[in-house]
Coordinates of C-alpha atoms in Angstrom, one line a residue:
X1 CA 0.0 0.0 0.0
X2 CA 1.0 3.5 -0.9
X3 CA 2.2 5.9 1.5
X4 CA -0.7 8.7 2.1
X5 CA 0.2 12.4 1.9
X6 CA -1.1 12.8 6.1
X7 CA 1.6 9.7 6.5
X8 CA 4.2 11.3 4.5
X9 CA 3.9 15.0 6.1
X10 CA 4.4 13.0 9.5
X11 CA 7.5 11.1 8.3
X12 CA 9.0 14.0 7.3
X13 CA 8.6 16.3 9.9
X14 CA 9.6 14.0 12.6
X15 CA 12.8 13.4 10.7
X16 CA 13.7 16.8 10.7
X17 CA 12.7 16.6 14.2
X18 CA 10.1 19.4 13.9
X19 CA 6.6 20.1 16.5
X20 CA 3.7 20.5 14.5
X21 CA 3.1 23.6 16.0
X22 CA 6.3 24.5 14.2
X23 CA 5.5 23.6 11.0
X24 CA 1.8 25.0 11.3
X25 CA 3.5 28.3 12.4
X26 CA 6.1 28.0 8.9
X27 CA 3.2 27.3 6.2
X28 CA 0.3 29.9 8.0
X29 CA -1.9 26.9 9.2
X30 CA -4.0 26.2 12.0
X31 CA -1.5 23.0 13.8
X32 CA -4.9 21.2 15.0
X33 CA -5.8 20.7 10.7
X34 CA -2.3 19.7 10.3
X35 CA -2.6 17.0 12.7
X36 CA -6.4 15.9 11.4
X37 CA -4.3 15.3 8.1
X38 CA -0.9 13.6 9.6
X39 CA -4.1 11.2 11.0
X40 CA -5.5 10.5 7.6
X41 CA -9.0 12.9 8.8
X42 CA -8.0 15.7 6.4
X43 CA -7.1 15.1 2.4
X44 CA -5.0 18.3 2.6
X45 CA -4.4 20.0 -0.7
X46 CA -2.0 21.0 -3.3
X47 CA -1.0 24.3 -1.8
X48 CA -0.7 22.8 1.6
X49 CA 1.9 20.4 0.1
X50 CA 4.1 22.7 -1.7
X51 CA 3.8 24.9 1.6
X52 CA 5.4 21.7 3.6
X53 CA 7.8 20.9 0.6
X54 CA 9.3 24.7 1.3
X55 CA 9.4 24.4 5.0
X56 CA 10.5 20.9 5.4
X57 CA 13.1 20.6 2.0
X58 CA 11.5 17.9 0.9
X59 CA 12.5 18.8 -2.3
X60 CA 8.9 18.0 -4.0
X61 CA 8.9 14.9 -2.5
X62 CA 5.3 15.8 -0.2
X63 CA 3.8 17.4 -3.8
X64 CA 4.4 13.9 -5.7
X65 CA 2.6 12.1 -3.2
X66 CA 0.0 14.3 -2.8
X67 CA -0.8 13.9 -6.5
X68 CA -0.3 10.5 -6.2
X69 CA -3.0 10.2 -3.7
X70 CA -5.3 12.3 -5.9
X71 CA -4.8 10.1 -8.5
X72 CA -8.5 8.2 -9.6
X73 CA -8.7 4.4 -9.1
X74 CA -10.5 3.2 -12.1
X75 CA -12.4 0.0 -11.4
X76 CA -11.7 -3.1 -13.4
X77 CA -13.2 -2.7 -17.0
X78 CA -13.2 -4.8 -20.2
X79 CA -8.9 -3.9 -21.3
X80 CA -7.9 -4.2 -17.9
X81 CA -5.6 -6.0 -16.3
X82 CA -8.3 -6.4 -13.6
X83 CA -6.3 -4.9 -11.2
X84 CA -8.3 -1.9 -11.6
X85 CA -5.5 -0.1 -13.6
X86 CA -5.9 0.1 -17.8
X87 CA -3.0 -1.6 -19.9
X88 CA -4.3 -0.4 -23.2
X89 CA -3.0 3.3 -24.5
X90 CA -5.0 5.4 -26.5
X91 CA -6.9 9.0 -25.8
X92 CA -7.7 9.9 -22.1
X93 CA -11.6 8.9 -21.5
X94 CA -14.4 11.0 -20.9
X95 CA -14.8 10.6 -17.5
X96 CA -10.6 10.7 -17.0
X97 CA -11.5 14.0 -19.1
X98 CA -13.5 15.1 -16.6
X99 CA -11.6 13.7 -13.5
X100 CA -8.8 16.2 -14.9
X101 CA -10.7 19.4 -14.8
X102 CA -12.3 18.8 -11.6
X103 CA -8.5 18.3 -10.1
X104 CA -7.5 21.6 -12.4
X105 CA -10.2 23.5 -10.9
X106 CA -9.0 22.0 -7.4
X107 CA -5.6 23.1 -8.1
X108 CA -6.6 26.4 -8.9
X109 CA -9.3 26.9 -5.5
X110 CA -5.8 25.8 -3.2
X111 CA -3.8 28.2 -4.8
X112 CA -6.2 31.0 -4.0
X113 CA -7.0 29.6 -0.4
X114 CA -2.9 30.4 -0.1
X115 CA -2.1 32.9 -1.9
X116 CA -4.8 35.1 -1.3
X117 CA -3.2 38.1 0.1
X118 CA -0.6 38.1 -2.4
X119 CA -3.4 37.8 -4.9
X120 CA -5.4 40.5 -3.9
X121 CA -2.5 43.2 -3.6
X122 CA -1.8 42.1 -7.4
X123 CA -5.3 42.7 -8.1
X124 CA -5.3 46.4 -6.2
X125 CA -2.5 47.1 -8.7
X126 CA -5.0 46.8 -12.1
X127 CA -7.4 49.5 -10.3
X128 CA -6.5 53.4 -10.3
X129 CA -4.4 54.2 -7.7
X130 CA -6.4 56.7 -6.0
X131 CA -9.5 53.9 -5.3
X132 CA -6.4 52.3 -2.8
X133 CA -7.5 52.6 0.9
X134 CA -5.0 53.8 3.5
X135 CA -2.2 51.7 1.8
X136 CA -4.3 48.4 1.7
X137 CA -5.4 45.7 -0.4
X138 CA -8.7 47.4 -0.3
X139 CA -10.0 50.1 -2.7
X140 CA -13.1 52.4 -2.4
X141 CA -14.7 55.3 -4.5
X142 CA -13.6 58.4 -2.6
X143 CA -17.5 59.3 -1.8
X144 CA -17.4 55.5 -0.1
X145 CA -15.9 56.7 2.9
X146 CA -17.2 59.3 5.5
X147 CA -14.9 62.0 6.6
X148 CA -14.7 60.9 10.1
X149 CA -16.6 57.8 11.7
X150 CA -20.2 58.2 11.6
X151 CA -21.9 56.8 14.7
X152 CA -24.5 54.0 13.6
X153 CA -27.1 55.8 15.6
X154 CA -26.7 58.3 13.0
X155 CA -27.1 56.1 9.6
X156 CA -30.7 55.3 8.1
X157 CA -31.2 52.1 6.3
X158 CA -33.9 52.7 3.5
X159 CA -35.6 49.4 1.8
X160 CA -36.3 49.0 -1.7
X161 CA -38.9 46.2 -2.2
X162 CA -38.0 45.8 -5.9
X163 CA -34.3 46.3 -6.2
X164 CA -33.0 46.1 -10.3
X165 CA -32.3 42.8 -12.0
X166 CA -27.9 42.4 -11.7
X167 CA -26.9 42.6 -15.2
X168 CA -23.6 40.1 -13.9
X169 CA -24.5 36.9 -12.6
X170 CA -21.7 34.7 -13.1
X171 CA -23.0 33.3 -16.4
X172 CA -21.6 35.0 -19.2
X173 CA -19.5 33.6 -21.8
X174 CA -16.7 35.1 -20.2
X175 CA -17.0 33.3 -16.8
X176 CA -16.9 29.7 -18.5
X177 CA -13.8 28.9 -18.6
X178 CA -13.3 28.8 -15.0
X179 CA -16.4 26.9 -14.4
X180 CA -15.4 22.4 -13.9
X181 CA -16.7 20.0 -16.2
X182 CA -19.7 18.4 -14.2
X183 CA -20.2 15.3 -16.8
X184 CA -18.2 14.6 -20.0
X185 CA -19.4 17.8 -22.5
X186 CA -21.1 19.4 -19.8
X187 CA -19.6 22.4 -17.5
X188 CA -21.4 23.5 -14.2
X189 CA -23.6 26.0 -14.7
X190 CA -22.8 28.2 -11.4
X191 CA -19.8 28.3 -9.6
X192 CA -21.9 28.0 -6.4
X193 CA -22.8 24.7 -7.8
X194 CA -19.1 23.4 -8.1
X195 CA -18.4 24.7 -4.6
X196 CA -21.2 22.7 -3.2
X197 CA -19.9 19.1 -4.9
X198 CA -16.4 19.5 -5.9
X199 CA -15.1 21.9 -2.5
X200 CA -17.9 22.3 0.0
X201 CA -16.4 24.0 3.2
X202 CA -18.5 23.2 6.6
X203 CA -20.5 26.4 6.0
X204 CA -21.8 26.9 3.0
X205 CA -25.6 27.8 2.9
X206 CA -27.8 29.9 0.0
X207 CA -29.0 32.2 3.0
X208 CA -30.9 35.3 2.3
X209 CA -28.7 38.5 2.3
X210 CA -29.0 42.0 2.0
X211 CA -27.6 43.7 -1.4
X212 CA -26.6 47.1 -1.0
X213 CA -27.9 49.5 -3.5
X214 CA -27.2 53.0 -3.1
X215 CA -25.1 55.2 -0.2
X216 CA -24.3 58.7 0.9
X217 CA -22.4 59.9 3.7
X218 CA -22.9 63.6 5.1
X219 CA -21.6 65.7 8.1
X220 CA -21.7 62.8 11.1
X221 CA -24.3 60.9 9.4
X222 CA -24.8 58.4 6.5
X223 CA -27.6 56.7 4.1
X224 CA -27.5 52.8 2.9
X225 CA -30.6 51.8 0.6
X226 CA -31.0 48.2 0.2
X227 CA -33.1 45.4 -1.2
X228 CA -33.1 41.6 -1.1
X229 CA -30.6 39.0 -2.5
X230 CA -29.4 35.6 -1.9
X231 CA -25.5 34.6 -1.0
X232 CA -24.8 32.9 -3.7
X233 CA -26.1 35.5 -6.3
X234 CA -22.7 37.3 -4.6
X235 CA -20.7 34.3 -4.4
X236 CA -21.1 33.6 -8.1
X237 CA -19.7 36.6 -9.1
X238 CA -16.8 37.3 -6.9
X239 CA -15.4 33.5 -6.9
X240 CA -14.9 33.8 -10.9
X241 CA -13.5 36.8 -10.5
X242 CA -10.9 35.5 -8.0
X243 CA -10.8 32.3 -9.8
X244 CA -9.6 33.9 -13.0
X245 CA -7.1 36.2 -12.1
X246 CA -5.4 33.2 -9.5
X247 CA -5.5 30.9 -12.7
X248 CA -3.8 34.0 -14.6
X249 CA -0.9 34.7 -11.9
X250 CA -0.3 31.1 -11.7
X251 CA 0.7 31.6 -15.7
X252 CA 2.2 34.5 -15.9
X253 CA 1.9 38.4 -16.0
X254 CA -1.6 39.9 -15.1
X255 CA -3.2 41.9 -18.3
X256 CA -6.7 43.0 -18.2
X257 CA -6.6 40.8 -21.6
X258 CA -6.0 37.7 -19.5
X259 CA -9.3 38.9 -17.5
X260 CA -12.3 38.6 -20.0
X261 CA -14.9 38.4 -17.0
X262 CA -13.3 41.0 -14.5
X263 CA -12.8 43.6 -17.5
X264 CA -16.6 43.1 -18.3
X265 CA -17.2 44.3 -14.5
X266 CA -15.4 48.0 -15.9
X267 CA -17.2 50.0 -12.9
X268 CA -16.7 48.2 -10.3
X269 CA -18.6 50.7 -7.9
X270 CA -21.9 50.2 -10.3
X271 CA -24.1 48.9 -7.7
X272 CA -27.0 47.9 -10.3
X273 CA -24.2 45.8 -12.3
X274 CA -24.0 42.9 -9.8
X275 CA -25.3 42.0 -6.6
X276 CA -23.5 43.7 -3.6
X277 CA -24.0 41.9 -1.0
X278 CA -21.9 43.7 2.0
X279 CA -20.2 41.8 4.7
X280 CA -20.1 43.6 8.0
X281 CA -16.2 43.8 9.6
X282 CA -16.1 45.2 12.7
X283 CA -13.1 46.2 15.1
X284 CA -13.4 45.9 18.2
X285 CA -11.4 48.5 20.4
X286 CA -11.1 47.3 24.3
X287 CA -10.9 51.1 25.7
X288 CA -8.8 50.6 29.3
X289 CA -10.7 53.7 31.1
X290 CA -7.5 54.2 33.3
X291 CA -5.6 55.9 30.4
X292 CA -8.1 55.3 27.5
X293 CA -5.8 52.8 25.3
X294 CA -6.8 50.2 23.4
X295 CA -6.6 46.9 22.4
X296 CA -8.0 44.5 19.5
X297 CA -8.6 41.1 19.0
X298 CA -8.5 39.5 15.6
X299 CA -9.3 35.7 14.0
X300 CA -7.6 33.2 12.2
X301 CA -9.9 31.8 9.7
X302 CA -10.0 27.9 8.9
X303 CA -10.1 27.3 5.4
X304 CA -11.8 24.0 6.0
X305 CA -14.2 25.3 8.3
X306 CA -15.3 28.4 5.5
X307 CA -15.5 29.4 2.4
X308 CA -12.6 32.4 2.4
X309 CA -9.6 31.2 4.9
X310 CA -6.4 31.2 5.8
X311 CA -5.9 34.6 6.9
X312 CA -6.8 36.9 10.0
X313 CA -9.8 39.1 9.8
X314 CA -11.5 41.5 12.8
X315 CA -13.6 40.3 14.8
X316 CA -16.5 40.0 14.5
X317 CA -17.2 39.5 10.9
X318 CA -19.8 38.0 9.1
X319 CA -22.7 38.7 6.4
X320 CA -25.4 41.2 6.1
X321 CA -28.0 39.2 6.4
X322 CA -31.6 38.3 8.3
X323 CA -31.6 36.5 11.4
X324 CA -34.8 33.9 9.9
X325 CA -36.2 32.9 6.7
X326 CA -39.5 34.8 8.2
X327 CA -40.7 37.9 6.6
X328 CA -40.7 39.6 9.2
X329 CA -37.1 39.4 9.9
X330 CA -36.3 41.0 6.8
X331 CA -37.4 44.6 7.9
X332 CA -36.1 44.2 11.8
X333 CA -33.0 42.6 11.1
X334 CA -32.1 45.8 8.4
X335 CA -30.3 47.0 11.3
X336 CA -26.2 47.2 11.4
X337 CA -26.1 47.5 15.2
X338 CA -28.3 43.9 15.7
X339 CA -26.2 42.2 12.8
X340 CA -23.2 43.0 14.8
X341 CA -24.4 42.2 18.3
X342 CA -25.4 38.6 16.6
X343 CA -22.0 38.3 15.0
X344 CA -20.6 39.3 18.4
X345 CA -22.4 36.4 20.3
X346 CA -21.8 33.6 17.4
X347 CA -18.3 34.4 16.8
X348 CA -16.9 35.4 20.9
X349 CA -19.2 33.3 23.0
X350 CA -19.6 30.9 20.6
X351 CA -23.3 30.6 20.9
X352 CA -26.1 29.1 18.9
X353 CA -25.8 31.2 15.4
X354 CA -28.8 33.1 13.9
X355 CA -28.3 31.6 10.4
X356 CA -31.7 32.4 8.8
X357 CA -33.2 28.9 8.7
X358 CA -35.1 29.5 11.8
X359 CA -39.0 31.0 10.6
X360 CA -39.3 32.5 13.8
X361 CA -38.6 36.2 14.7
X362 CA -35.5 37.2 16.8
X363 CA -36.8 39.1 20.2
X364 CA -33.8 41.3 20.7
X365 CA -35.7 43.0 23.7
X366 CA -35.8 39.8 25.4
X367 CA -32.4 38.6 24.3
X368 CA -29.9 39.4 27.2
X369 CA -26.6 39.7 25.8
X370 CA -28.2 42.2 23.6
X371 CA -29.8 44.0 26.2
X372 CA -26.8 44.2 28.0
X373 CA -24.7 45.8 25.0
X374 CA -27.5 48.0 24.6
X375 CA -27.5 49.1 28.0
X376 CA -23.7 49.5 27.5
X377 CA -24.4 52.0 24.3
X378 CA -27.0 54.0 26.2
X379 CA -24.4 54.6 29.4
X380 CA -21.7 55.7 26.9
X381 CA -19.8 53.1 28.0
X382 CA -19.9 51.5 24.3
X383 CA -20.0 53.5 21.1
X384 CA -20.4 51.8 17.1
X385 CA -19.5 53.7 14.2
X386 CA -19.3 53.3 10.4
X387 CA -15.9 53.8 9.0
X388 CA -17.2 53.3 5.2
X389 CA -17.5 50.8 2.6
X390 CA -15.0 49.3 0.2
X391 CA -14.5 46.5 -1.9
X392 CA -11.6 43.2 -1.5
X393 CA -9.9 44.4 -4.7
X394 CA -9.6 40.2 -5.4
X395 CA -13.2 39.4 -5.6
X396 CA -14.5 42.8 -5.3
X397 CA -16.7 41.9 -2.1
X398 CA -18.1 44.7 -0.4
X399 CA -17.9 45.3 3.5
X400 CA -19.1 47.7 5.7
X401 CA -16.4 48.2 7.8
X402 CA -17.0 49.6 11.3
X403 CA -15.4 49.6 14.6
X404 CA -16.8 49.3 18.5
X405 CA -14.9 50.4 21.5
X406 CA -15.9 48.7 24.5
X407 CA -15.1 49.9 28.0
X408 CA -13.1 47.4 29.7
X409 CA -15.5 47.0 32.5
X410 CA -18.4 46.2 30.3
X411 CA -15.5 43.9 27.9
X412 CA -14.5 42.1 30.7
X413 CA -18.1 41.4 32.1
X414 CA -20.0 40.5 28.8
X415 CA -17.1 38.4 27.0
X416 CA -15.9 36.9 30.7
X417 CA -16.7 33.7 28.5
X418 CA -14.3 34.6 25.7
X419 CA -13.7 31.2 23.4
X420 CA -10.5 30.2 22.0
X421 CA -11.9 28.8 18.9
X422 CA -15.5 28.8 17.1
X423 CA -16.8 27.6 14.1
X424 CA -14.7 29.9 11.6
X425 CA -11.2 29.8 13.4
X426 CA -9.2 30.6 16.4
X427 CA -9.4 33.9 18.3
X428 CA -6.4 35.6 18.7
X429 CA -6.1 37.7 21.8
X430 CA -2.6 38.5 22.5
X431 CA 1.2 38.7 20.4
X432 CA 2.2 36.1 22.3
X433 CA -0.6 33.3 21.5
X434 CA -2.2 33.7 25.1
X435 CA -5.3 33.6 25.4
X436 CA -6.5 36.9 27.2
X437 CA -9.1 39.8 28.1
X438 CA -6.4 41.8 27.3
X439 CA -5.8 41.9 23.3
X440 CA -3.5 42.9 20.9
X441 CA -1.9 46.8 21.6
X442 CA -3.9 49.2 19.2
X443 CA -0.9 50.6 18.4
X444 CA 1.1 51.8 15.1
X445 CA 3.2 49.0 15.4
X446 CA 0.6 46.3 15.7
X447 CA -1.5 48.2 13.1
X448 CA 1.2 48.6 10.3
X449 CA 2.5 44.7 11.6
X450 CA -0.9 43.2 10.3
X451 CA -2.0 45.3 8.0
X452 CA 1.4 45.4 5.9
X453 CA 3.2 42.3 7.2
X454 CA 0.8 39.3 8.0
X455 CA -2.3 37.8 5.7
X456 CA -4.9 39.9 6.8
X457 CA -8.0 39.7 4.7
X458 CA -8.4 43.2 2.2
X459 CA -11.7 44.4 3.8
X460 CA -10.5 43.7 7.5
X461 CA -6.7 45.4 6.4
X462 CA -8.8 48.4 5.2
X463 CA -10.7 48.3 8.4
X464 CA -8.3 48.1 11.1
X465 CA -6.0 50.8 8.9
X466 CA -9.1 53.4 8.6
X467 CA -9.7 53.2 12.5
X468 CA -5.9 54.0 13.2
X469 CA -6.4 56.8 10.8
X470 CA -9.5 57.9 12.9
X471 CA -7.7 56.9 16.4
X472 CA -8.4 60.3 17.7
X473 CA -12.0 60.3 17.2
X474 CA -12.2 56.5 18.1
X475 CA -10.2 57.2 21.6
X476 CA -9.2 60.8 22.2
X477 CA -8.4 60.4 26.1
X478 CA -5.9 57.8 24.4
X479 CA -4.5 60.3 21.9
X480 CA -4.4 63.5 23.9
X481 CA -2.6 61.6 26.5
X482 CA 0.2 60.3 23.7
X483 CA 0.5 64.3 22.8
X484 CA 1.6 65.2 26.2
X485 CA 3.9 62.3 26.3
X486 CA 5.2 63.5 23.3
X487 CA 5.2 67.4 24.4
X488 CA 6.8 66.0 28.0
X489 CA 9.6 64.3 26.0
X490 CA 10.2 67.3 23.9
X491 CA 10.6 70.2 26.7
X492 CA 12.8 67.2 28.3
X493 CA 15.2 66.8 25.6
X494 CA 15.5 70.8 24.4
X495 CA 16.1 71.4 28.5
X496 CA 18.8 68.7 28.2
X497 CA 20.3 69.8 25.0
X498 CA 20.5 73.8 26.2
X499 CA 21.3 73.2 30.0
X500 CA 24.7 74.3 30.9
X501 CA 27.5 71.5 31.7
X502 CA 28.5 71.1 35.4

């Protein structure tokens, strides 16, 4: 029997007497989906394996097998040895045909799930230059982003019961060639669809969302008109799109020639073109009321466990979307601040999630948690704002990016039960890999570290950059106190530099 990839990642790190916490910490994956594979629970993927090749110089070795395990079994046929393995040559056949785009496609999906980053700041480079956010991966029209944060008390959500037809869909001619044969002739039809048989992660579910359709910001204030959509009317636009221009790096130099489908998208701020379903991506600032500093948390997202991984985001994160499948839910979920405090319970406390398959209406007034935050917001002791909205240059998802500083009184109380992991990732709470109340330093060294130096996700580098920008407004006790630091250290050094010798 054939050595299998998980046995030959083992093999080789132990003989290079590496910890898998090592090697996890080398190739940028979670060590507990490294070990699922070592056991045979994982498959792994072809990125994974060059990653390991790299870090362990196995000099290809780990890719081979990987490949080798990938490899179809056919089953004993008429010209067979009936060993299950074909001694006749001839032309591929149509089901080895289709066996080889399917693995293509593969190929193609664990390049991305690696490479992302890289991707998306290649992708950045295609748009104009001034659409760039603070220096990130991210890029917005300039009237996408309010002057200063906008608190979400102050932004009205208007409803349009018959938003325009998307004239993208994911469907054009132009989109086919990244689309997997299903059957021998036949391509799938959505990429959605290939997703769901070829590469389903554990969450992957045609939930109703809300599709963003107009917005203005004014003087401490803000209007978002939306109507209704589905996920995976987004999803089938944006994973092309990302699709394409991975398959393009992978073969050379990027050319909007190269990019039939994303040149075909030539405004990408054309709300009516496609459906814009915004993501919500919130910071969350733990304000220390002794000297009003701040810290941040952040989390590392499985790529088995969801559809875009591999990469820290803020937390927490998640969809625009209804609480239930009920009418109802569809007008008193259209509400940033309850999306949020949803997102916060799902993705911190690790409770039951508000997917939208329940029919039933949310009760937010009989909902603890959320009458605690609430509570919170009313004292002053919490405050939300909107920092804009901008698009992941790589698929050109939209988020709403915001950010919430929390007192640490009311932190410490209402996330006492802070989880280490949850059903997207891990939670990362410190620089040191601690797990802690505390978080990470909102500082310009932690800022520029993550949003310049580690994989980040574009709409969460945009968002944690744009509230550094805004740190004054976010946490001025914070700021003036660093100016009178800096004024102390000042008048010290000129009375040092001019004071006579003794």
């Amino acid at each position: 029997m054939r050595e299998t990839f998980g046995q030959a990642l083992r093999h080789r790190r132990q003989a290079r007497s590496m910890s898998l916490r090592s090697l996890a910490s080398r190739v940028r994956y979670d060590h507990a989906y490294l070990g699922q594979i070592e056991r045979g629970e994982k498959p792994g993927s072809l990125a994974l394996a060059t990653a390991c090749d790299d870090a362990l110089d196995a000099a290809g070795e780990l890719v081979a097998v990987f490949r080798a395990q990938r490899q179809p079994v056919s089953t004993a046929a008429p010209g067979s040895n009936g060993l299950g393995t074909f001694t006749t040559s001839g032309p591929p056949s149509a089901d080895a045909t289709v066996a080889a785009s399917q693995s293509s496609w593969r190929d193609t999906r664990d390049y991305l799930a690696q490479h992302g980053p890289e991707l998306a700041v290649r992708a950045a480079e295609l748009y104009d230059p001034g659409w760039q956010v603070a220096g990130t991966r991210a890029i917005a029209a300039p009237h996408w982003l309010p002057a200063a944060p906008v608190p979400l008390e102050n932004i009205t959500l208007t409803w349009d019961p018959q938003p325009p037809e998307p004239r993208i869909t994911g469907r054009e001619a132009e989109a086919r060639p990244v689309l997997p044969l299903r059957v021998p002739g036949h391509a799938f039809t959505r990429y959605t669809s290939a997703i769901r048989y070829l590469q389903p992660p554990s969450l992957f579910e045609n939930r109703p969302s809300y599709r963003l359709l107009d917005l203005a910001w004014g003087e401490a204030a803000g209007t978002l008109r939306f109507g209704l959509s589905t996920f995976f009317e987004k999803v089938d636009v944006a994973e092309p799109l990302s699709h394409e221009l991975a398959s393009a790096a992978r073969d050379g130099a990027l050319s909007w020639a190269g990019l039939p489908f994303r040149a075909r998208i030539s405004d990408p701020f054309d709300l009516a073109a496609r459906a814009v379903n915004p993501g919500i991506g919130t910071l969350t600032i733990r304000r220390d009321t002794t000297d009003g500093s701040g810290t941040f948390f952040l989390l590392w997202r499985d790529p088995t466990q969801v559809l875009k991984g591999n990469h820290y985001c803020v937390v927490p994160a998640g969809e625009f979307q209804p609480a239930s499948i009920g009418p109802d839910s569809v007008s008193a979920d259209l509400d940033l601040w309850r999306n949020i405090a949803r997102e916060y319970s799902e993705e911190l406390l690790n409770n039951p999630e508000h997917d939208g398959s329940r029919g039933d209406l949310l009760d937010y007034d009989c909902w603890p948690f959320y009458r605690e935050m609430q509570r919170a917001r009313e004292r002053d002791q919490l405050r939300a704002y909107a920092l804009g909205v901008v698009l992941d240059a790589l698929g050109l998802n939209a988020g709403i990016v915001t950010a919430v500083v929390i007192d640490d009184v009311v932190f410490d109380r209402s996330f006492r039960d802070l989880v280490t992991t949850n059903s997207e990732g891990r939670l990362v709470t410190s620089l040191d890999g601690a797990h802690t109340l505390g978080g990470i330093p909102f500082s310009e060294e932690s800022v520029r570290r993550f949003v310049h130096h580690e994989p980040l996700g574009s709409t969460s580098s945009a968002c944690l950059a744009l509230a550094w920008q805004h740190q004054a407004h976010l946490l001025p006790a914070a700021s003036r106190s660093l100016c009178a630091r800096v004024g102390n250290d000042l008048s010290a050094t000129r009375g040092a530099v001019h004071s006579p010798r003794p």
